[in-house]
Amino acid sequence: MGEIAERYRRRADAFERKVAAVAPDQWASQSPCAKWTARDVVEHVVTMHGVMLTPVARRLERSDDPLIAFQEARAAVEDVLDDPVSALTESDTPGGRMTAERHIDQVVSDDLVLHGWDLARATGQDETIEPVDLDRLWATAVAIPPDMMAKYRTPGAFGEGIEVYGAEVPVAPDAPLQDRLLGLLGREP
């Protein structure tokens, strides 16, 4: 198993634990994303998994149960990562031409961390981001060129209804790294 697949599985394990811990009456809880409930966060993650499958001619069957929906989406993405032909299939993405595994790593794998925080915040779970993920996401975020970050912050720039990051939330420069990352990506830490 390669580094990308291992990272994805570790992050998917953590996200799945958060989904499984949501109480039935918490699915309507407001998430840090203004337009999303806890259920919407999971639906977004599942939808983005489906987007990752399109270039390799795979599709998701949808479930109304958030946990089952995520488990099925996760299994489908893991199948892609475990298949060398699928994993190395190239396609054009908003970030340029890349392999399916790289696209998965940059989009849904990273989303599992950030949206895992969203889900934890919405449902009163542990919000701590793993240090290894925090360091990686911080390095990636601060390396985004200003013009691209402006595009990420522009609703609809990547398609109707798509918002990548919100407006930056001011955070003290000496705040913990997790708070600085969340603020940079438009979350109120």
PDB file of N, CA and C in Angstrom, residues 64-137:
ATOM      1  N   ASP A  64     -29.422   6.880   2.197  1.00  0.00           N
ATOM      2  CA  ASP A  64     -29.922   7.971   3.032  1.00  0.00           C
ATOM      3  C   ASP A  64     -29.292   7.964   4.420  1.00  0.00           C
ATOM      4  N   ASP A  65     -28.665   6.857   4.791  1.00  0.00           N
ATOM      5  CA  ASP A  65     -28.005   6.761   6.083  1.00  0.00           C
ATOM      6  C   ASP A  65     -26.585   7.326   5.933  1.00  0.00           C
ATOM      7  N   PRO A  66     -26.250   8.400   6.659  1.00  0.00           N
ATOM      8  CA  PRO A  66     -24.932   9.025   6.482  1.00  0.00           C
ATOM      9  C   PRO A  66     -23.757   8.071   6.696  1.00  0.00           C
ATOM     10  N   LEU A  67     -23.850   7.199   7.691  1.00  0.00           N
ATOM     11  CA  LEU A  67     -22.746   6.282   7.954  1.00  0.00           C
ATOM     12  C   LEU A  67     -22.585   5.290   6.807  1.00  0.00           C
ATOM     13  N   ILE A  68     -23.675   4.693   6.370  1.00  0.00           N
ATOM     14  CA  ILE A  68     -23.609   3.743   5.259  1.00  0.00           C
ATOM     15  C   ILE A  68     -23.131   4.445   3.991  1.00  0.00           C
ATOM     16  N   ALA A  69     -23.635   5.648   3.740  1.00  0.00           N
ATOM     17  CA  ALA A  69     -23.223   6.400   2.546  1.00  0.00           C
ATOM     18  C   ALA A  69     -21.713   6.634   2.564  1.00  0.00           C
ATOM     19  N   PHE A  70     -21.175   7.044   3.733  1.00  0.00           N
ATOM     20  CA  PHE A  70     -19.735   7.268   3.797  1.00  0.00           C
ATOM     21  C   PHE A  70     -18.968   5.964   3.646  1.00  0.00           C
ATOM     22  N   GLN A  71     -19.412   4.914   4.283  1.00  0.00           N
ATOM     23  CA  GLN A  71     -18.712   3.629   4.186  1.00  0.00           C
ATOM     24  C   GLN A  71     -18.658   3.151   2.734  1.00  0.00           C
ATOM     25  N   GLU A  72     -19.746   3.315   2.002  1.00  0.00           N
ATOM     26  CA  GLU A  72     -19.766   2.899   0.602  1.00  0.00           C
ATOM     27  C   GLU A  72     -18.858   3.782  -0.255  1.00  0.00           C
ATOM     28  N   ALA A  73     -18.878   5.084   0.001  1.00  0.00           N
ATOM     29  CA  ALA A  73     -18.012   5.999  -0.738  1.00  0.00           C
ATOM     30  C   ALA A  73     -16.546   5.699  -0.449  1.00  0.00           C
ATOM     31  N   ARG A  74     -16.260   5.464   0.805  1.00  0.00           N
ATOM     32  CA  ARG A  74     -14.903   5.130   1.217  1.00  0.00           C
ATOM     33  C   ARG A  74     -14.417   3.857   0.540  1.00  0.00           C
ATOM     34  N   ALA A  75     -15.244   2.820   0.537  1.00  0.00           N
ATOM     35  CA  ALA A  75     -14.870   1.551  -0.092  1.00  0.00           C
ATOM     36  C   ALA A  75     -14.578   1.740  -1.573  1.00  0.00           C
ATOM     37  N   ALA A  76     -15.382   2.556  -2.239  1.00  0.00           N
ATOM     38  CA  ALA A  76     -15.180   2.793  -3.669  1.00  0.00           C
ATOM     39  C   ALA A  76     -13.855   3.513  -3.926  1.00  0.00           C
ATOM     40  N   VAL A  77     -13.536   4.503  -3.103  1.00  0.00           N
ATOM     41  CA  VAL A  77     -12.269   5.231  -3.266  1.00  0.00           C
ATOM     42  C   VAL A  77     -11.092   4.316  -2.929  1.00  0.00           C
ATOM     43  N   GLU A  78     -11.230   3.501  -1.903  1.00  0.00           N
ATOM     44  CA  GLU A  78     -10.154   2.575  -1.565  1.00  0.00           C
ATOM     45  C   GLU A  78      -9.921   1.571  -2.691  1.00  0.00           C
ATOM     46  N   ASP A  79     -10.983   1.151  -3.374  1.00  0.00           N
ATOM     47  CA  ASP A  79     -10.832   0.260  -4.530  1.00  0.00           C
ATOM     48  C   ASP A  79      -9.989   0.922  -5.614  1.00  0.00           C
ATOM     49  N   VAL A  80     -10.222   2.216  -5.831  1.00  0.00           N
ATOM     50  CA  VAL A  80      -9.431   2.956  -6.830  1.00  0.00           C
ATOM     51  C   VAL A  80      -7.974   3.015  -6.392  1.00  0.00           C
ATOM     52  N   LEU A  81      -7.747   3.356  -5.134  1.00  0.00           N
ATOM     53  CA  LEU A  81      -6.373   3.469  -4.644  1.00  0.00           C
ATOM     54  C   LEU A  81      -5.639   2.132  -4.658  1.00  0.00           C
ATOM     55  N   ASP A  82      -6.374   1.032  -4.523  1.00  0.00           N
ATOM     56  CA  ASP A  82      -5.767  -0.305  -4.512  1.00  0.00           C
ATOM     57  C   ASP A  82      -5.541  -0.878  -5.908  1.00  0.00           C
ATOM     58  N   ASP A  83      -6.113  -0.258  -6.924  1.00  0.00           N
ATOM     59  CA  ASP A  83      -5.984  -0.721  -8.306  1.00  0.00           C
ATOM     60  C   ASP A  83      -4.971   0.175  -9.022  1.00  0.00           C
ATOM     61  N   PRO A  84      -3.774  -0.334  -9.331  1.00  0.00           N
ATOM     62  CA  PRO A  84      -2.742   0.512  -9.930  1.00  0.00           C
ATOM     63  C   PRO A  84      -3.183   1.199 -11.225  1.00  0.00           C
ATOM     64  N   VAL A  85      -3.982   0.539 -12.023  1.00  0.00           N
ATOM     65  CA  VAL A  85      -4.436   1.162 -13.274  1.00  0.00           C
ATOM     66  C   VAL A  85      -5.347   2.344 -12.966  1.00  0.00           C
ATOM     67  N   SER A  86      -6.320   2.132 -12.098  1.00  0.00           N
ATOM     68  CA  SER A  86      -7.227   3.224 -11.738  1.00  0.00           C
ATOM     69  C   SER A  86      -6.493   4.344 -11.010  1.00  0.00           C
ATOM     70  N   ALA A  87      -5.660   3.982 -10.058  1.00  0.00           N
ATOM     71  CA  ALA A  87      -4.949   4.986  -9.261  1.00  0.00           C
ATOM     72  C   ALA A  87      -4.090   5.898 -10.126  1.00  0.00           C
ATOM     73  N   LEU A  88      -3.525   5.344 -11.182  1.00  0.00           N
ATOM     74  CA  LEU A  88      -2.623   6.133 -12.032  1.00  0.00           C
ATOM     75  C   LEU A  88      -3.308   6.702 -13.273  1.00  0.00           C
ATOM     76  N   THR A  89      -4.621   6.539 -13.375  1.00  0.00           N
ATOM     77  CA  THR A  89      -5.362   7.128 -14.485  1.00  0.00           C
ATOM     78  C   THR A  89      -5.342   8.640 -14.350  1.00  0.00           C
ATOM     79  N   GLU A  90      -4.939   9.316 -15.411  1.00  0.00           N
ATOM     80  CA  GLU A  90      -4.865  10.771 -15.378  1.00  0.00           C
ATOM     81  C   GLU A  90      -6.134  11.396 -15.925  1.00  0.00           C
ATOM     82  N   SER A  91      -6.464  12.563 -15.384  1.00  0.00           N
ATOM     83  CA  SER A  91      -7.589  13.340 -15.886  1.00  0.00           C
ATOM     84  C   SER A  91      -7.332  14.812 -15.600  1.00  0.00           C
ATOM     85  N   ASP A  92      -8.093  15.657 -16.277  1.00  0.00           N
ATOM     86  CA  ASP A  92      -8.008  17.099 -16.042  1.00  0.00           C
ATOM     87  C   ASP A  92      -8.863  17.433 -14.825  1.00  0.00           C
ATOM     88  N   THR A  93      -8.311  18.196 -13.910  1.00  0.00           N
ATOM     89  CA  THR A  93      -8.996  18.600 -12.684  1.00  0.00           C
ATOM     90  C   THR A  93      -8.888  20.117 -12.554  1.00  0.00           C
ATOM     91  N   PRO A  94      -9.632  20.734 -11.644  1.00  0.00           N
ATOM     92  CA  PRO A  94      -9.469  22.173 -11.425  1.00  0.00           C
ATOM     93  C   PRO A  94      -8.038  22.555 -11.029  1.00  0.00           C
ATOM     94  N   GLY A  95      -7.285  21.599 -10.467  1.00  0.00           N
ATOM     95  CA  GLY A  95      -5.898  21.846 -10.089  1.00  0.00           C
ATOM     96  C   GLY A  95      -4.893  21.456 -11.160  1.00  0.00           C
ATOM     97  N   GLY A  96      -5.384  21.112 -12.352  1.00  0.00           N
ATOM     98  CA  GLY A  96      -4.512  20.692 -13.448  1.00  0.00           C
ATOM     99  C   GLY A  96      -4.629  19.197 -13.690  1.00  0.00           C
ATOM    100  N   ARG A  97      -3.865  18.715 -14.642  1.00  0.00           N
ATOM    101  CA  ARG A  97      -3.897  17.292 -14.978  1.00  0.00           C
ATOM    102  C   ARG A  97      -3.157  16.509 -13.888  1.00  0.00           C
ATOM    103  N   MET A  98      -3.807  15.451 -13.382  1.00  0.00           N
ATOM    104  CA  MET A  98      -3.163  14.641 -12.350  1.00  0.00           C
ATOM    105  C   MET A  98      -3.776  13.247 -12.310  1.00  0.00           C
ATOM    106  N   THR A  99      -3.088  12.365 -11.614  1.00  0.00           N
ATOM    107  CA  THR A  99      -3.582  10.991 -11.461  1.00  0.00           C
ATOM    108  C   THR A  99      -4.769  10.979 -10.495  1.00  0.00           C
ATOM    109  N   ALA A 100      -5.546   9.922 -10.580  1.00  0.00           N
ATOM    110  CA  ALA A 100      -6.687   9.769  -9.674  1.00  0.00           C
ATOM    111  C   ALA A 100      -6.215   9.745  -8.224  1.00  0.00           C
ATOM    112  N   GLU A 101      -5.120   9.033  -7.937  1.00  0.00           N
ATOM    113  CA  GLU A 101      -4.671   8.971  -6.548  1.00  0.00           C
ATOM    114  C   GLU A 101      -4.209  10.327  -6.033  1.00  0.00           C
ATOM    115  N   ARG A 102      -3.570  11.111  -6.855  1.00  0.00           N
ATOM    116  CA  ARG A 102      -3.130  12.436  -6.419  1.00  0.00           C
ATOM    117  C   ARG A 102      -4.336  13.351  -6.194  1.00  0.00           C
ATOM    118  N   HIS A 103      -5.312  13.248  -7.091  1.00  0.00           N
ATOM    119  CA  HIS A 103      -6.522  14.053  -6.938  1.00  0.00           C
ATOM    120  C   HIS A 103      -7.268  13.666  -5.653  1.00  0.00           C
ATOM    121  N   ILE A 104      -7.364  12.386  -5.386  1.00  0.00           N
ATOM    122  CA  ILE A 104      -7.979  11.912  -4.148  1.00  0.00           C
ATOM    123  C   ILE A 104      -7.228  12.478  -2.943  1.00  0.00           C
ATOM    124  N   ASP A 105      -5.906  12.438  -3.001  1.00  0.00           N
ATOM    125  CA  ASP A 105      -5.083  12.926  -1.899  1.00  0.00           C
ATOM    126  C   ASP A 105      -5.306  14.414  -1.654  1.00  0.00           C
ATOM    127  N   GLN A 106      -5.361  15.192  -2.720  1.00  0.00           N
ATOM    128  CA  GLN A 106      -5.465  16.645  -2.589  1.00  0.00           C
ATOM    129  C   GLN A 106      -6.874  17.117  -2.267  1.00  0.00           C
ATOM    130  N   VAL A 107      -7.879  16.328  -2.617  1.00  0.00           N
ATOM    131  CA  VAL A 107      -9.247  16.790  -2.416  1.00  0.00           C
ATOM    132  C   VAL A 107      -9.923  16.025  -1.281  1.00  0.00           C
ATOM    133  N   VAL A 108     -10.359  14.806  -1.520  1.00  0.00           N
ATOM    134  CA  VAL A 108     -11.163  14.139  -0.483  1.00  0.00           C
ATOM    135  C   VAL A 108     -10.366  13.728   0.737  1.00  0.00           C
ATOM    136  N   SER A 109      -9.122  13.371   0.569  1.00  0.00           N
ATOM    137  CA  SER A 109      -8.332  13.002   1.741  1.00  0.00           C
ATOM    138  C   SER A 109      -8.151  14.213   2.649  1.00  0.00           C
ATOM    139  N   ASP A 110      -7.783  15.355   2.065  1.00  0.00           N
ATOM    140  CA  ASP A 110      -7.658  16.578   2.858  1.00  0.00           C
ATOM    141  C   ASP A 110      -9.016  17.003   3.416  1.00  0.00           C
ATOM    142  N   ASP A 111     -10.080  16.821   2.618  1.00  0.00           N
ATOM    143  CA  ASP A 111     -11.431  17.162   3.084  1.00  0.00           C
ATOM    144  C   ASP A 111     -11.816  16.377   4.329  1.00  0.00           C
ATOM    145  N   LEU A 112     -11.370  15.132   4.415  1.00  0.00           N
ATOM    146  CA  LEU A 112     -11.707  14.322   5.586  1.00  0.00           C
ATOM    147  C   LEU A 112     -11.210  14.977   6.868  1.00  0.00           C
ATOM    148  N   VAL A 113     -10.077  15.636   6.786  1.00  0.00           N
ATOM    149  CA  VAL A 113      -9.514  16.297   7.960  1.00  0.00           C
ATOM    150  C   VAL A 113     -10.318  17.551   8.296  1.00  0.00           C
ATOM    151  N   LEU A 114     -10.469  18.443   7.327  1.00  0.00           N
ATOM    152  CA  LEU A 114     -11.150  19.710   7.580  1.00  0.00           C
ATOM    153  C   LEU A 114     -12.631  19.491   7.894  1.00  0.00           C
ATOM    154  N   HIS A 115     -13.296  18.663   7.110  1.00  0.00           N
ATOM    155  CA  HIS A 115     -14.715  18.427   7.366  1.00  0.00           C
ATOM    156  C   HIS A 115     -14.924  17.515   8.581  1.00  0.00           C
ATOM    157  N   GLY A 116     -13.906  16.761   8.944  1.00  0.00           N
ATOM    158  CA  GLY A 116     -13.963  16.027  10.210  1.00  0.00           C
ATOM    159  C   GLY A 116     -14.016  17.006  11.376  1.00  0.00           C
ATOM    160  N   TRP A 117     -13.243  18.090  11.261  1.00  0.00           N
ATOM    161  CA  TRP A 117     -13.304  19.141  12.279  1.00  0.00           C
ATOM    162  C   TRP A 117     -14.694  19.774  12.288  1.00  0.00           C
ATOM    163  N   ASP A 118     -15.237  20.073  11.097  1.00  0.00           N
ATOM    164  CA  ASP A 118     -16.577  20.664  10.999  1.00  0.00           C
ATOM    165  C   ASP A 118     -17.606  19.772  11.702  1.00  0.00           C
ATOM    166  N   LEU A 119     -17.543  18.474  11.404  1.00  0.00           N
ATOM    167  CA  LEU A 119     -18.499  17.533  11.983  1.00  0.00           C
ATOM    168  C   LEU A 119     -18.322  17.443  13.500  1.00  0.00           C
ATOM    169  N   ALA A 120     -17.084  17.409  13.942  1.00  0.00           N
ATOM    170  CA  ALA A 120     -16.814  17.362  15.383  1.00  0.00           C
ATOM    171  C   ALA A 120     -17.353  18.613  16.067  1.00  0.00           C
ATOM    172  N   ARG A 121     -17.126  19.764  15.477  1.00  0.00           N
ATOM    173  CA  ARG A 121     -17.606  21.019  16.062  1.00  0.00           C
ATOM    174  C   ARG A 121     -19.138  21.016  16.130  1.00  0.00           C
ATOM    175  N   ALA A 122     -19.779  20.556  15.066  1.00  0.00           N
ATOM    176  CA  ALA A 122     -21.244  20.565  15.002  1.00  0.00           C
ATOM    177  C   ALA A 122     -21.881  19.620  16.013  1.00  0.00           C
ATOM    178  N   THR A 123     -21.163  18.560  16.363  1.00  0.00           N
ATOM    179  CA  THR A 123     -21.767  17.511  17.190  1.00  0.00           C
ATOM    180  C   THR A 123     -21.103  17.335  18.553  1.00  0.00           C
ATOM    181  N   GLY A 124     -20.258  18.270  18.932  1.00  0.00           N
ATOM    182  CA  GLY A 124     -19.667  18.232  20.264  1.00  0.00           C
ATOM    183  C   GLY A 124     -18.623  17.154  20.481  1.00  0.00           C
ATOM    184  N   GLN A 125     -17.942  16.736  19.406  1.00  0.00           N
ATOM    185  CA  GLN A 125     -16.900  15.716  19.518  1.00  0.00           C
ATOM    186  C   GLN A 125     -15.526  16.381  19.651  1.00  0.00           C
ATOM    187  N   ASP A 126     -14.506  15.574  19.869  1.00  0.00           N
ATOM    188  CA  ASP A 126     -13.131  16.066  19.960  1.00  0.00           C
ATOM    189  C   ASP A 126     -12.750  16.719  18.634  1.00  0.00           C
ATOM    190  N   GLU A 127     -12.339  17.971  18.686  1.00  0.00           N
ATOM    191  CA  GLU A 127     -12.024  18.747  17.482  1.00  0.00           C
ATOM    192  C   GLU A 127     -10.540  18.743  17.127  1.00  0.00           C
ATOM    193  N   THR A 128      -9.762  18.013  17.857  1.00  0.00           N
ATOM    194  CA  THR A 128      -8.316  18.031  17.656  1.00  0.00           C
ATOM    195  C   THR A 128      -7.945  17.412  16.312  1.00  0.00           C
ATOM    196  N   ILE A 129      -7.191  18.166  15.518  1.00  0.00           N
ATOM    197  CA  ILE A 129      -6.670  17.657  14.245  1.00  0.00           C
ATOM    198  C   ILE A 129      -5.322  17.008  14.533  1.00  0.00           C
ATOM    199  N   GLU A 130      -5.121  15.824  13.995  1.00  0.00           N
ATOM    200  CA  GLU A 130      -3.854  15.099  14.201  1.00  0.00           C
ATOM    201  C   GLU A 130      -2.682  15.991  13.776  1.00  0.00           C
ATOM    202  N   PRO A 131      -1.613  16.062  14.572  1.00  0.00           N
ATOM    203  CA  PRO A 131      -0.475  16.929  14.246  1.00  0.00           C
ATOM    204  C   PRO A 131       0.095  16.695  12.841  1.00  0.00           C
ATOM    205  N   VAL A 132       0.204  15.438  12.414  1.00  0.00           N
ATOM    206  CA  VAL A 132       0.754  15.168  11.086  1.00  0.00           C
ATOM    207  C   VAL A 132      -0.133  15.773   9.998  1.00  0.00           C
ATOM    208  N   ASP A 133      -1.444  15.715  10.195  1.00  0.00           N
ATOM    209  CA  ASP A 133      -2.370  16.299   9.219  1.00  0.00           C
ATOM    210  C   ASP A 133      -2.348  17.815   9.296  1.00  0.00           C
ATOM    211  N   LEU A 134      -2.264  18.326  10.488  1.00  0.00           N
ATOM    212  CA  LEU A 134      -2.207  19.767  10.689  1.00  0.00           C
ATOM    213  C   LEU A 134      -0.994  20.359   9.984  1.00  0.00           C
ATOM    214  N   ASP A 135       0.169  19.751  10.181  1.00  0.00           N
ATOM    215  CA  ASP A 135       1.394  20.234   9.538  1.00  0.00           C
ATOM    216  C   ASP A 135       1.271  20.184   8.018  1.00  0.00           C
ATOM    217  N   ARG A 136       0.726  19.093   7.509  1.00  0.00           N
ATOM    218  CA  ARG A 136       0.607  18.932   6.055  1.00  0.00           C
ATOM    219  C   ARG A 136      -0.382  19.943   5.460  1.00  0.00           C
ATOM    220  N   LEU A 137      -1.542  20.092   6.092  1.00  0.00           N
ATOM    221  CA  LEU A 137      -2.543  21.028   5.572  1.00  0.00           C
ATOM    222  C   LEU A 137      -2.064  22.471   5.680  1.00  0.00           C
TER     223      LEU A 137
END
